[in-house]
Coordinates of C-alpha atoms and ligand atoms in Angstrom, one line a residue:
X1 CA -19.1 87.3 27.3
X2 CA -17.9 87.2 23.7
X3 CA -18.2 84.0 21.9
X4 CA -16.2 82.3 19.4
X5 CA -15.8 79.4 17.4
X6 CA -12.5 77.5 15.7
X7 CA -13.1 76.7 12.4
X8 CA -11.4 73.2 12.9
X9 CA -14.5 72.7 15.1
X10 CA -17.0 71.8 12.7
X11 CA -17.4 70.4 8.9
X12 CA -17.0 72.0 5.6
X13 CA -15.4 74.3 3.1
X14 CA -14.5 77.3 4.8
X15 CA -17.2 79.5 3.8
X16 CA -19.6 77.1 5.0
X17 CA -17.8 77.3 8.3
X18 CA -18.2 80.7 8.5
X19 CA -22.1 81.0 7.2
X20 CA -22.7 78.3 10.2
X21 CA -20.3 80.1 12.7
X22 CA -22.3 83.4 11.8
X23 CA -26.0 81.7 11.7
X24 CA -25.6 80.3 14.6
X25 CA -25.1 83.4 16.5
X26 CA -21.0 83.3 16.8
X27 CA -19.2 86.6 17.6
X28 CA -16.0 85.7 16.3
X29 CA -14.2 82.7 14.6
X30 CA -10.6 81.4 15.1
X31 CA -9.1 81.0 11.8
X32 CA -7.2 77.5 12.1
X33 CA -4.7 77.4 9.5
X34 CA -5.1 74.2 7.4
X35 CA -8.5 75.8 6.5
X36 CA -6.9 78.8 5.0
X37 CA -4.1 77.0 3.1
X38 CA -7.0 74.7 1.6
X39 CA -8.9 78.1 1.0
X40 CA -9.1 79.0 -2.8
X41 CA -9.4 82.7 -2.8
X42 CA -6.9 85.2 -0.5
X43 CA -6.2 85.6 3.2
X44 CA -7.8 89.7 2.3
X45 CA -11.5 87.1 0.8
X46 CA -11.5 85.6 4.1
X47 CA -11.8 88.8 6.0
X48 CA -14.1 90.2 3.8
X49 CA -16.3 87.6 4.3
X50 CA -16.0 87.5 7.9
X51 CA -16.6 91.4 7.9
X52 CA -19.9 90.6 6.1
X53 CA -21.5 87.5 8.3
X54 CA -20.0 90.2 10.9
X55 CA -17.6 87.9 12.8
X56 CA -14.3 89.0 14.1
X57 CA -11.5 87.0 13.3
X58 CA -9.7 86.2 17.0
X59 CA -7.1 84.8 15.8
X60 CA -4.9 82.7 13.7
X61 CA -3.8 79.6 15.1
X62 CA -1.7 77.4 15.9
X63 CA 1.9 78.5 15.3
X64 CA 4.2 75.1 16.1
X65 CA 7.5 74.1 17.5
X66 CA 8.5 77.1 18.0
X67 CA 10.0 78.1 21.3
X68 CA 13.8 77.2 22.5
X69 CA 15.1 75.4 19.3
X70 CA 19.2 75.8 18.4
X71 CA 19.4 76.8 15.6
X72 CA 19.1 76.8 12.2
X73 CA 15.4 76.4 13.0
X74 CA 15.2 79.2 15.8
X75 CA 16.4 81.2 12.8
X76 CA 13.8 79.6 10.1
X77 CA 10.8 80.1 12.9
X78 CA 11.6 84.0 13.1
X79 CA 10.8 83.8 9.3
X80 CA 8.0 81.9 9.8
X81 CA 6.3 84.4 12.3
X82 CA 7.0 87.1 9.8
X83 CA 5.2 85.6 7.5
X84 CA 2.4 84.8 9.4
X85 CA 2.0 88.4 9.9
X86 CA 1.6 89.4 6.8
X87 CA -1.1 87.2 6.7
X88 CA -2.5 88.3 10.3
X89 CA -2.8 91.6 8.4
X90 CA -4.6 90.5 5.5
X91 CA -7.0 88.8 7.8
X92 CA -7.5 91.5 10.2
X93 CA -6.7 89.3 13.0
X94 CA -4.2 90.6 15.8
X95 CA -4.0 87.6 17.8
X96 CA -1.6 84.3 17.2
X97 CA -1.7 80.9 19.3
X98 CA 1.1 79.8 19.5
X99 CA 1.4 75.8 21.1
X100 CA 3.9 74.0 23.6
X101 CA 6.8 72.8 21.4
X102 CA 6.7 68.8 20.4
X103 CA 10.3 68.7 18.5
X104 CA 12.7 66.4 19.3
X105 CA 15.0 69.0 19.1
X106 CA 13.5 71.5 21.2
X107 CA 15.7 72.4 24.3
X108 CA 14.3 71.7 28.1
X109 CA 15.4 75.5 29.5
X110 CA 12.2 77.9 30.6
X111 CA 15.2 81.0 30.3
X112 CA 15.5 79.9 27.0
X113 CA 11.3 80.0 25.6
X114 CA 10.9 82.8 27.3
X115 CA 13.9 84.7 25.8
X116 CA 12.1 83.6 22.5
X117 CA 8.9 84.6 23.4
X118 CA 9.8 87.9 24.5
X119 CA 11.4 88.4 21.2
X120 CA 8.9 87.7 19.4
X121 CA 6.3 89.5 21.0
X122 CA 8.4 92.6 20.9
X123 CA 8.1 92.0 17.2
X124 CA 4.0 91.7 17.7
X125 CA 4.1 94.7 19.7
X126 CA 5.9 97.1 16.7
X127 CA 3.1 95.8 14.9
X128 CA -0.1 96.0 17.7
X129 CA -0.4 92.1 17.5
X130 CA -0.9 89.7 20.8
X131 CA 1.1 86.0 21.0
X132 CA -0.8 83.9 23.0
X133 CA 1.4 80.8 24.5
X134 CA -0.6 77.6 25.0
X135 CA 0.2 74.3 27.4
X136 CA -0.2 71.2 24.7
X137 CA -0.8 68.7 27.2
X138 CA 1.7 66.1 24.9
X139 CA 3.9 69.7 25.1
X140 CA 7.8 67.9 24.7
X141 CA 8.8 69.9 27.7
X142 CA 5.6 72.5 28.3
X143 CA 2.6 70.6 29.1
X144 CA 1.1 71.9 32.2
X145 CA -0.8 75.5 32.1
X146 CA 1.5 76.1 35.4
X147 CA 4.5 76.1 33.7
X148 CA 3.6 77.8 30.4
X149 CA 2.7 80.6 33.1
X150 CA 6.1 80.5 34.5
X151 CA 7.6 80.9 30.9
X152 CA 5.0 84.0 30.1
X153 CA 6.1 85.6 33.1
X154 CA 9.6 84.8 33.1
X155 CA 9.3 86.4 29.2
X156 CA 7.9 89.2 30.4
X157 CA 6.0 91.1 27.7
X158 CA 3.3 93.3 27.6
X159 CA 2.3 91.7 23.7
X160 CA 2.4 88.4 25.3
X161 CA 0.5 86.4 27.1
X162 CA -1.2 83.1 28.3
X163 CA -3.8 80.8 26.6
X164 CA -6.1 78.4 28.6
X165 CA -7.8 75.5 27.0
X166 CA -9.6 73.4 29.4
X167 CA -9.2 69.9 27.8
X168 CA -5.4 70.5 27.8
X169 CA -5.3 71.6 31.9
X170 CA -8.1 68.8 32.6
X171 CA -6.7 65.9 30.2
X172 CA -3.3 67.0 32.9
X173 CA -4.8 66.8 35.6
X174 CA -4.7 69.8 36.0
X175 CA -6.2 72.0 39.0
X176 CA -7.3 75.3 38.6
X177 CA -4.8 77.1 41.7
X178 CA -2.5 78.9 39.5
X179 CA -5.8 80.4 37.8
X180 CA -7.3 81.0 40.8
X181 CA -4.1 82.3 42.7
X182 CA -1.7 83.9 40.3
X183 CA -2.6 84.4 36.7
X184 CA -4.4 87.8 36.5
X185 CA -7.0 88.5 33.5
X186 CA -4.8 90.8 31.7
X187 CA -2.4 88.1 31.4
X188 CA -4.8 85.9 29.5
X189 CA -4.6 86.1 25.6
X190 CA -7.4 83.7 24.7
X191 CA -9.8 81.1 26.7
X192 CA -10.6 77.9 24.8
X193 CA -13.4 76.0 26.3
X194 CA -13.2 71.8 25.5
X195 CA -14.8 69.4 27.3
X196 CA -14.6 65.5 26.6
X197 CA -15.7 62.4 28.1
X198 CA -13.5 60.7 31.0
X199 CA -11.3 58.3 29.2
X200 CA -8.1 56.4 29.8
X201 CA -5.9 57.3 26.8
X202 CA -2.8 58.6 25.2
X203 CA -3.4 62.3 25.7
X204 CA -3.2 63.2 21.8
X205 CA -5.1 60.2 20.8
X206 CA -7.4 61.6 23.2
X207 CA -7.8 65.2 22.5
X208 CA -7.2 64.6 18.5
X209 CA -11.3 62.6 18.4
X210 CA -12.5 62.7 21.5
X211 CA -13.2 66.4 22.7
X212 CA -16.6 67.9 22.5
X213 CA -18.7 70.8 23.8
X214 CA -18.6 72.2 27.3
X215 CA -21.5 70.2 29.1
X216 CA -21.4 66.9 26.8
X217 CA -18.9 65.6 29.0
X218 CA -17.5 65.2 32.4
X219 CA -14.6 67.7 32.2
X220 CA -15.0 70.3 35.6
X221 CA -15.6 72.9 32.5
X222 CA -18.0 75.0 34.9
X223 CA -16.0 75.6 37.6
X224 CA -13.5 76.8 35.1
X225 CA -15.7 79.5 33.6
X226 CA -16.4 80.3 37.3
X227 CA -13.3 81.0 38.0
X228 CA -12.6 82.9 35.4
X229 CA -15.6 85.2 35.9
X230 CA -15.0 85.5 39.4
X231 CA -11.2 86.9 38.3
X232 CA -13.5 89.2 36.3
X233 CA -13.1 87.9 33.0
X234 CA -15.3 89.0 30.6
X235 CA -13.7 88.3 26.9
X236 CA -13.9 85.8 24.1
X237 CA -14.9 82.4 25.2
X238 CA -14.0 80.4 22.6
X239 CA -14.6 76.5 21.2
X240 CA -11.2 74.2 19.5
X241 CA -13.4 71.4 19.7
X242 CA -11.2 68.1 17.2
X243 CA -14.3 65.6 17.3
X244 CA -14.2 63.3 14.6
X245 CA -18.6 63.1 14.8
X246 CA -18.9 66.9 14.5
X247 CA -16.1 67.1 11.7
X248 CA -18.9 64.8 9.9
X249 CA -22.2 66.3 10.8
X250 CA -23.6 69.4 9.4
X251 CA -22.0 72.7 10.2
X252 CA -24.9 74.6 10.9
X253 CA -26.3 71.8 14.0
X254 CA -22.9 71.5 15.6
X255 CA -22.1 75.5 15.2
X256 CA -25.7 75.5 17.3
X257 CA -24.9 72.7 19.1
X258 CA -21.7 75.0 20.1
X259 CA -23.4 78.0 20.8
X260 CA -26.4 76.1 23.2
X261 CA -23.1 75.2 25.5
X262 CA -21.7 78.3 25.9
X263 CA -25.6 79.6 26.6
X264 CA -25.6 76.9 29.5
X265 CA -22.2 77.4 30.7
X266 CA -23.7 80.9 31.3
X267 CA -26.6 80.0 32.8
X268 CA -24.3 77.7 35.3
X269 CA -21.9 80.5 36.0
X270 CA -24.8 83.1 36.8
X271 CA -25.1 84.3 39.9
X272 CA -28.7 83.4 41.6
X273 CA -30.4 86.6 40.6
X274 CA -29.6 86.6 37.1
X275 CA -30.9 83.7 36.5
X276 CA -35.0 83.2 35.8
X277 CA -36.1 80.2 37.8
X278 CA -36.1 77.1 34.9
X279 CA -39.6 75.9 34.1
X280 CA -39.8 71.7 34.7
X281 CA -41.0 69.6 32.5
X282 CA -43.5 67.1 34.1
X283 CA -44.9 64.4 31.7
X284 CA -45.4 63.1 28.3
X285 CA -48.4 64.7 27.4
X286 CA -48.8 62.2 24.2
X287 CA -46.7 61.1 21.4
X288 CA -48.0 61.7 17.8
X289 CA -47.5 59.0 15.1
X290 CA -47.4 59.9 11.6
X291 CA -49.3 57.4 9.5
X292 CA -51.7 57.6 6.3
X293 CA -54.6 55.6 5.1
X294 CA -54.2 51.8 6.1
X295 CA -50.0 52.5 6.5
X296 CA -50.9 52.4 10.2
X297 CA -52.6 48.6 10.3
X298 CA -50.0 46.9 11.4
X299 CA -49.2 49.6 14.0
X300 CA -52.9 50.1 15.1
X301 CA -53.6 46.1 15.1
X302 CA -50.4 46.1 18.2
X303 CA -51.5 48.9 20.2
X304 CA -55.5 47.5 19.7
X305 CA -53.1 44.1 21.2
X306 CA -52.2 46.1 24.1
X307 CA -55.7 47.2 25.2
X308 CA -55.9 50.7 23.4
X309 CA -58.6 52.0 21.5
X310 CA -60.0 55.0 20.0
X311 CA -61.6 57.1 22.5
X312 CA -61.3 60.3 20.6
X313 CA -61.3 62.0 17.0
X314 CA -60.0 65.7 16.2
X315 CA -62.7 68.3 15.6
X316 CA -61.1 69.2 11.8
X317 CA -58.5 67.3 11.0
X318 CA -58.1 63.5 10.5
X319 CA -56.3 62.8 13.6
X320 CA -57.8 60.6 16.3
X321 CA -56.3 59.3 19.7
X322 CA -56.2 56.5 21.6
X323 CA -56.0 56.3 25.2
X324 CA -55.4 54.1 27.9
X325 CA -55.0 55.1 31.7
X326 CA -53.1 58.6 31.7
X327 CA -51.1 58.0 28.4
X328 CA -52.4 59.3 25.1
X329 CA -51.4 58.4 21.5
X330 CA -52.6 60.3 18.4
X331 CA -52.6 59.0 14.7
X332 CA -52.1 61.5 12.3
X333 CA -53.2 60.9 9.0
X334 CA -53.8 64.6 8.0
X335 CA -52.6 65.9 4.6
X336 CA -50.6 69.3 4.1
X337 CA -49.0 68.8 7.5
X338 CA -45.7 68.6 9.0
X339 CA -46.8 64.6 10.3
X340 CA -47.3 64.0 7.0
X341 CA -44.0 65.3 5.6
X342 CA -42.9 62.7 8.4
X343 CA -45.0 59.6 7.0
X344 CA -43.4 60.8 3.2
X345 CA -39.7 61.2 4.6
X346 CA -39.6 58.1 7.4
X347 CA -43.1 55.7 6.5
X348 CA -45.1 54.9 9.7
X349 CA -43.1 56.5 12.3
X350 CA -43.6 58.8 15.5
X351 CA -43.3 62.1 14.1
X352 CA -43.6 64.2 17.5
X353 CA -43.4 63.9 21.6
X354 CA -45.5 66.0 23.5
X355 CA -43.9 67.2 26.7
X356 CA -46.3 68.9 29.9
X357 CA -44.3 71.7 31.5
X358 CA -45.0 74.5 34.2
X359 CA -44.5 77.0 32.5
X360 CA -45.4 77.4 29.1
X361 CA -44.3 81.0 28.3
X362 CA -41.2 80.6 30.3
X363 CA -40.4 77.5 28.3
X364 CA -40.8 78.7 25.0
X365 CA -38.3 82.0 26.0
X366 CA -36.0 79.2 27.1
X367 CA -35.9 77.4 23.6
X368 CA -35.6 80.4 21.7
X369 CA -32.8 81.3 24.0
X370 CA -31.1 78.1 23.3
X371 CA -31.4 78.8 19.3
X372 CA -33.9 75.8 18.9
X373 CA -36.2 76.2 15.7
X374 CA -39.8 77.0 16.5
X375 CA -42.0 74.9 14.2
X376 CA -45.8 77.3 13.4
X377 CA -48.2 74.9 13.8
X378 CA -51.7 75.3 11.7
X379 CA -54.7 74.9 14.4
X380 CA -58.1 75.4 13.4
X381 CA -60.7 78.3 14.9
X382 CA -61.5 77.3 18.3
X383 CA -58.4 74.6 18.3
X384 CA -55.7 75.1 20.5
X385 CA -52.2 75.7 18.9
X386 CA -49.9 74.3 20.4
X387 CA -46.2 75.8 20.4
X388 CA -43.6 73.2 19.1
X389 CA -39.6 73.2 18.4
X390 CA -37.7 71.3 16.4
X391 CA -36.5 68.2 18.3
X392 CA -34.4 65.1 17.7
X393 CA -34.1 64.3 13.6
X394 CA -36.7 65.4 12.0
X395 CA -39.7 65.3 14.8
X396 CA -41.2 67.9 16.8
X397 CA -41.1 68.7 20.8
X398 CA -44.8 69.9 21.7
X399 CA -45.3 71.5 24.9
X400 CA -48.7 72.0 26.6
X401 CA -48.9 73.0 29.9
X402 CA -49.9 71.4 33.3
X403 CA -51.9 72.0 35.9
X404 CA -54.8 73.6 33.9
X405 CA -58.3 73.3 33.4
X406 CA -58.4 70.9 30.3
X407 CA -55.9 68.6 28.9
X408 CA -56.0 69.5 25.0
X409 CA -57.9 66.3 23.6
X410 CA -60.5 68.4 25.7
X411 CA -61.1 71.0 23.4
X412 CA -59.3 69.9 19.6
X413 CA -61.1 66.4 20.1
X414 CA -64.7 64.7 20.3
X415 CA -65.1 62.1 22.4
X416 CA -66.3 58.9 20.6
X417 CA -69.5 57.1 22.5
X418 CA -69.5 53.1 22.9
X419 CA -65.6 52.6 22.6
X420 CA -66.0 49.8 25.2
X421 CA -63.2 48.7 27.8
X422 CA -60.5 46.8 26.3
X423 CA -57.8 48.5 28.8
X424 CA -55.2 46.1 29.9
X425 CA -54.1 47.7 33.2
X426 CA -51.7 50.0 31.1
X427 CA -51.4 53.6 33.1
X428 CA -48.8 55.4 31.7
X429 CA -45.5 56.1 29.7
X430 CA -42.5 54.6 31.7
X431 CA -39.6 55.4 29.1
X432 CA -39.3 57.1 25.5
X433 CA -36.3 55.1 23.7
X434 CA -34.5 57.0 20.9
X435 CA -32.5 55.5 18.8
X436 CA -30.3 58.1 17.2
X437 CA -27.5 58.3 14.6
X438 CA -23.7 58.6 15.5
X439 CA -23.3 61.8 14.6
X440 CA -27.0 63.3 17.0
X441 CA -25.7 60.8 20.4
X442 CA -24.0 64.1 22.1
X443 CA -26.6 66.6 20.6
X444 CA -29.7 64.8 21.4
X445 CA -28.5 64.2 25.1
X446 CA -27.3 68.1 25.4
X447 CA -30.7 69.5 23.7
X448 CA -32.4 67.7 26.5
X449 CA -29.3 68.6 29.4
X450 CA -29.6 72.0 27.8
X451 CA -33.3 73.1 27.4
X452 CA -34.8 71.4 29.7
X453 CA -32.8 70.4 32.6
X454 CA -32.2 67.0 32.4
X455 CA -30.1 64.9 34.9
X456 CA -27.7 63.1 31.6
X457 CA -26.3 59.3 32.8
X458 CA -23.3 58.1 31.7
X459 CA -22.9 56.2 29.1
X460 CA -23.4 51.9 28.8
X461 CA -22.8 49.7 26.5
X462 CA -25.5 47.0 25.6
X463 CA -24.2 44.0 23.6
X464 CA -26.6 43.6 20.4
X465 CA -26.1 40.4 19.2
X466 CA -24.4 41.9 16.1
X467 CA -22.1 44.3 17.8
X468 CA -22.3 46.8 20.7
X469 CA -25.3 49.6 21.6
X470 CA -24.0 52.1 22.8
X471 CA -27.0 54.0 25.7
X472 CA -27.5 56.5 27.6
X473 CA -30.4 58.0 29.5
X474 CA -31.7 61.4 29.9
X475 CA -34.5 61.8 32.4
X476 CA -36.3 64.6 34.0
X477 CA -35.6 66.4 37.7
X478 CA -38.3 64.0 39.6
X479 CA -37.7 61.1 36.6
X480 CA -41.4 61.1 35.3
X481 CA -40.1 61.9 31.8
X482 CA -37.1 59.3 31.1
X483 CA -35.5 59.0 27.6
X484 CA -33.1 55.9 27.1
X485 CA -30.7 57.1 24.1
X486 CA -29.0 54.5 22.1
X487 CA -26.7 54.3 18.9
X488 CA -24.5 52.0 17.4
X489 CA -21.8 51.9 14.5
X490 CA -22.2 47.8 14.0
X491 CA -24.5 47.9 10.8
X492 CA -26.6 45.0 11.6
X493 CA -27.3 45.5 15.3
X494 CA -31.2 46.4 16.1
X495 CA -30.3 50.3 16.8
X496 CA -28.8 50.0 13.0
X497 CA -31.6 48.5 11.8
X498 CA -34.1 51.4 13.0
X499 CA -31.7 54.0 12.0
X500 CA -31.8 52.5 7.9
X501 CA -35.4 51.7 8.3
X502 CA -36.5 54.7 9.6
X503 CA -33.9 56.7 7.3
X504 CA -32.5 58.5 10.6
X505 CA -32.9 59.7 13.9
X506 CA -36.6 58.5 16.0
X507 CA -38.3 56.9 18.5
X508 CA -37.8 53.4 18.5
X509 CA -39.5 52.2 22.0
X510 CA -42.2 53.1 23.9
X511 CA -42.6 52.0 27.4
X512 CA -45.9 52.0 29.1
X513 CA -46.1 51.3 33.5
X514 CA -48.6 48.8 34.7
X515 CA -49.7 47.1 38.0
X516 CA -50.0 44.4 37.4
X517 CA -47.7 42.9 34.5
X518 CA -49.1 39.1 34.4
X519 CA -52.5 40.5 34.0
X520 CA -51.5 42.9 31.6
X521 CA -49.5 40.0 29.6
X522 CA -52.3 37.4 29.9
X523 CA -54.6 39.8 27.9
X524 CA -52.1 41.5 25.7
X525 CA -51.6 37.1 24.3
X526 CA -48.1 35.8 24.8
X527 CA -48.5 35.0 21.1
X528 CA -48.2 38.7 20.4
X529 CA -45.2 39.2 22.6
X530 CA -41.4 38.9 21.7
X531 CA -40.5 35.6 22.2
X532 CA -37.8 34.7 24.8
X533 CA -35.6 31.9 24.8
X534 CA -36.1 29.0 27.5
X535 CA -32.4 29.7 28.7
X536 CA -33.1 32.7 29.8
X537 CA -35.6 31.3 32.4
X538 CA -32.8 28.6 33.4
X539 CA -30.5 31.4 34.2
X540 CA -33.0 33.0 36.4
X541 CA -33.8 30.4 37.9
X542 CA -30.0 30.3 39.1
X543 CA -29.4 33.7 39.5
X544 CA -32.5 35.0 42.2
X545 CA -34.6 31.6 42.8
X546 CA -38.3 33.2 42.4
X547 CA -41.2 30.8 43.1
X548 CA -41.1 28.2 40.8
X549 CA -45.0 29.2 40.1
X550 CA -43.8 33.1 39.2
X551 CA -41.1 31.9 37.5
X552 CA -43.5 29.5 35.7
X553 CA -45.8 32.2 34.9
X554 CA -42.4 34.8 33.5
X555 CA -41.6 31.6 31.1
X556 CA -45.4 31.4 29.6
X557 CA -45.8 35.1 28.8
X558 CA -42.3 35.8 28.2
X559 CA -41.6 37.9 31.1
X560 CA -38.2 39.6 31.7
X561 CA -36.9 40.3 35.3
X562 CA -34.3 42.1 37.4
X563 CA -33.9 43.0 40.4
X564 CA -31.6 45.3 42.3
X565 CA -31.0 46.6 46.3
X566 CA -33.8 49.0 45.2
X567 CA -36.7 47.0 44.1
X568 CA -38.1 45.0 41.2
X569 CA -38.6 45.5 37.4
X570 CA -41.0 43.1 35.6
X571 CA -40.9 43.8 31.7
X572 CA -41.8 42.3 28.0
X573 CA -41.7 43.3 24.5
X574 CA -44.1 43.6 21.3
X575 CA -42.9 42.4 18.1
X576 CA -41.7 44.9 16.0
X577 CA -44.3 47.0 14.2
X578 CA -42.8 49.4 11.2
X579 CA -39.5 49.2 13.3
X580 CA -40.8 50.3 16.2
X581 CA -42.0 47.8 19.8
X582 CA -43.5 48.5 22.8
X583 CA -42.5 47.6 25.9
X584 CA -45.0 46.7 29.6
X585 CA -43.0 47.4 32.7
X586 CA -43.8 46.9 36.2
X587 CA -41.7 48.9 39.0
X588 CA -41.6 47.5 42.4
X589 CA -40.5 49.5 45.5
X590 CA -38.1 51.9 44.5
X591 CA -37.0 50.1 41.1
X592 CA -35.0 53.2 38.9
X593 CA -33.3 51.1 36.0
X594 CA -34.3 49.7 33.0
X595 CA -33.7 46.1 32.8
X596 CA -30.7 46.8 31.2
X597 CA -29.0 43.1 32.5
X598 CA -32.0 42.2 30.0
X599 CA -31.5 44.2 27.0
X600 CA -29.0 41.9 25.0
X601 CA -31.7 39.1 25.7
X602 CA -34.7 41.0 23.8
X603 CA -32.3 42.3 21.1
X604 CA -30.8 38.4 20.4
X605 CA -35.0 37.9 20.0
X606 CA -35.5 40.5 18.0
X607 CA -32.7 40.1 15.3
X608 CA -33.7 36.6 14.9
X609 CA -37.6 37.7 14.5
X610 CA -36.0 40.5 12.2
X611 CA -33.9 37.2 10.4
X612 CA -37.2 35.1 10.4
X613 CA -39.7 37.9 8.5
X614 CA -37.4 39.0 6.2
X615 CA -36.3 35.3 5.5
X616 CA -32.4 35.5 6.5
Ligands
MG701 MG1 -6.2 74.2 22.3

């Protein structure tokens, strides 16, 4: 399949859009006419610009309110079409996209619509152009693609075909039956693949604001492309995405997301032998913090309270390792490093996650195929050169192969002696909460879904006392790596305070798993933990009626609780250090959630703590 992008999909000037599309690797672009009308050069300049960038201009769009109009509009429309044909010659494109008529004057007559399209297609034939006809989901008389297909059939002209836009089809609840059974591929003038979350709202508003790239939403775009492929379709798949966040983001970042989604679609619809076995992410190998000098003292103190001790020092760099159970936390103070750059831009922060993978070579090949940016790390002689890609925000994602004879710290680090036993029973990383800006939210979840095959859950709303936080979890196939992603539009909500403080998207929360939450909380000391109001425990008693002594211990140690049909969940939070906070959890039986019911209690307490600390 060839790949294209309608210029309306991304932000910026026409030059910026074309450059971003080319850089992301697209073969072609649809020129959205507003982008051309705003442009201060000629159509010929656009053609040259696209040629220089190796982009084909696959269509001019949209041409509105054309078919089945009474006079004088009908004559005016043919005049308008002739002017657009002139423009198409200058642009060097052969395809004109006509979307179904929304005018109050349009006549409800399929034969008349077909006759107009036939006449236009005959004019197009004389200039070697193609007319594509698309059903807009809010078209006045033509809103479904089977009706558009009926009109194209009646129009019966070799230069007239149907344009299929998956958003319009699925927003109207259309099935793929007519496409599968009736439409020959030589009558498909263009295919636009757009996804969207499942929402109930007026369809024009839905289309203009909530479309997203395939794989980022809930529509059956994979089935749609599979159906096309089964018919032998092998032409352009084009993105035409209207999305508020996309149009306020970096054009290149969104163009790369768009390319990534087409690669993902290709993979989802490939027959098995063509598809390389997907390497798995099996665990979090380490988490790296960027600190400088004693700037991280508050963080180190908090980690010490949680029972971590420095157990290893790097052989050649100013990097130390704090361990407990199978948890590895790397503190990087090295100048001239990515960590240092991260520190300068974001302060004390988490600058990298390292994932264990079953097949390092395959994983790196996969990240390359998905247009990830590799990061060149510097390793000393005899040290591991741990490969990395750019992750969420400015952070990195490292990859380490497991099982191996050695762990990364066996090679690059020297163990310290006389460390002493201070552990409080934390065993492994349970989940990592990343807080992202609104414009990063879809990108971040699709990053995990497409590159690593993580399952991305539907979004849920968490009520912060200063606004709503939207959350969705990306989870590895075996569930060992869990990454809740949070965002908010509310200025004072905890997620936004973090974004402001950290100057961008990043890890705000790390949760550790233990097997005895009371022992862990007792060892940490209740005064180090996020205070939980007494009212919470009265409510807990009313809801779950725990044993009185268990409830009393939870209250004294600021431990929260949840229960469902699968099991039970105990958890507590630390206070924040540098905007980051830690959680300790104990999962009983098959409890697989995150205590979401308690999130509002946590956020209210954090807000109270913040206002106290800031003297507000
Ligand atoms: Mg469309």
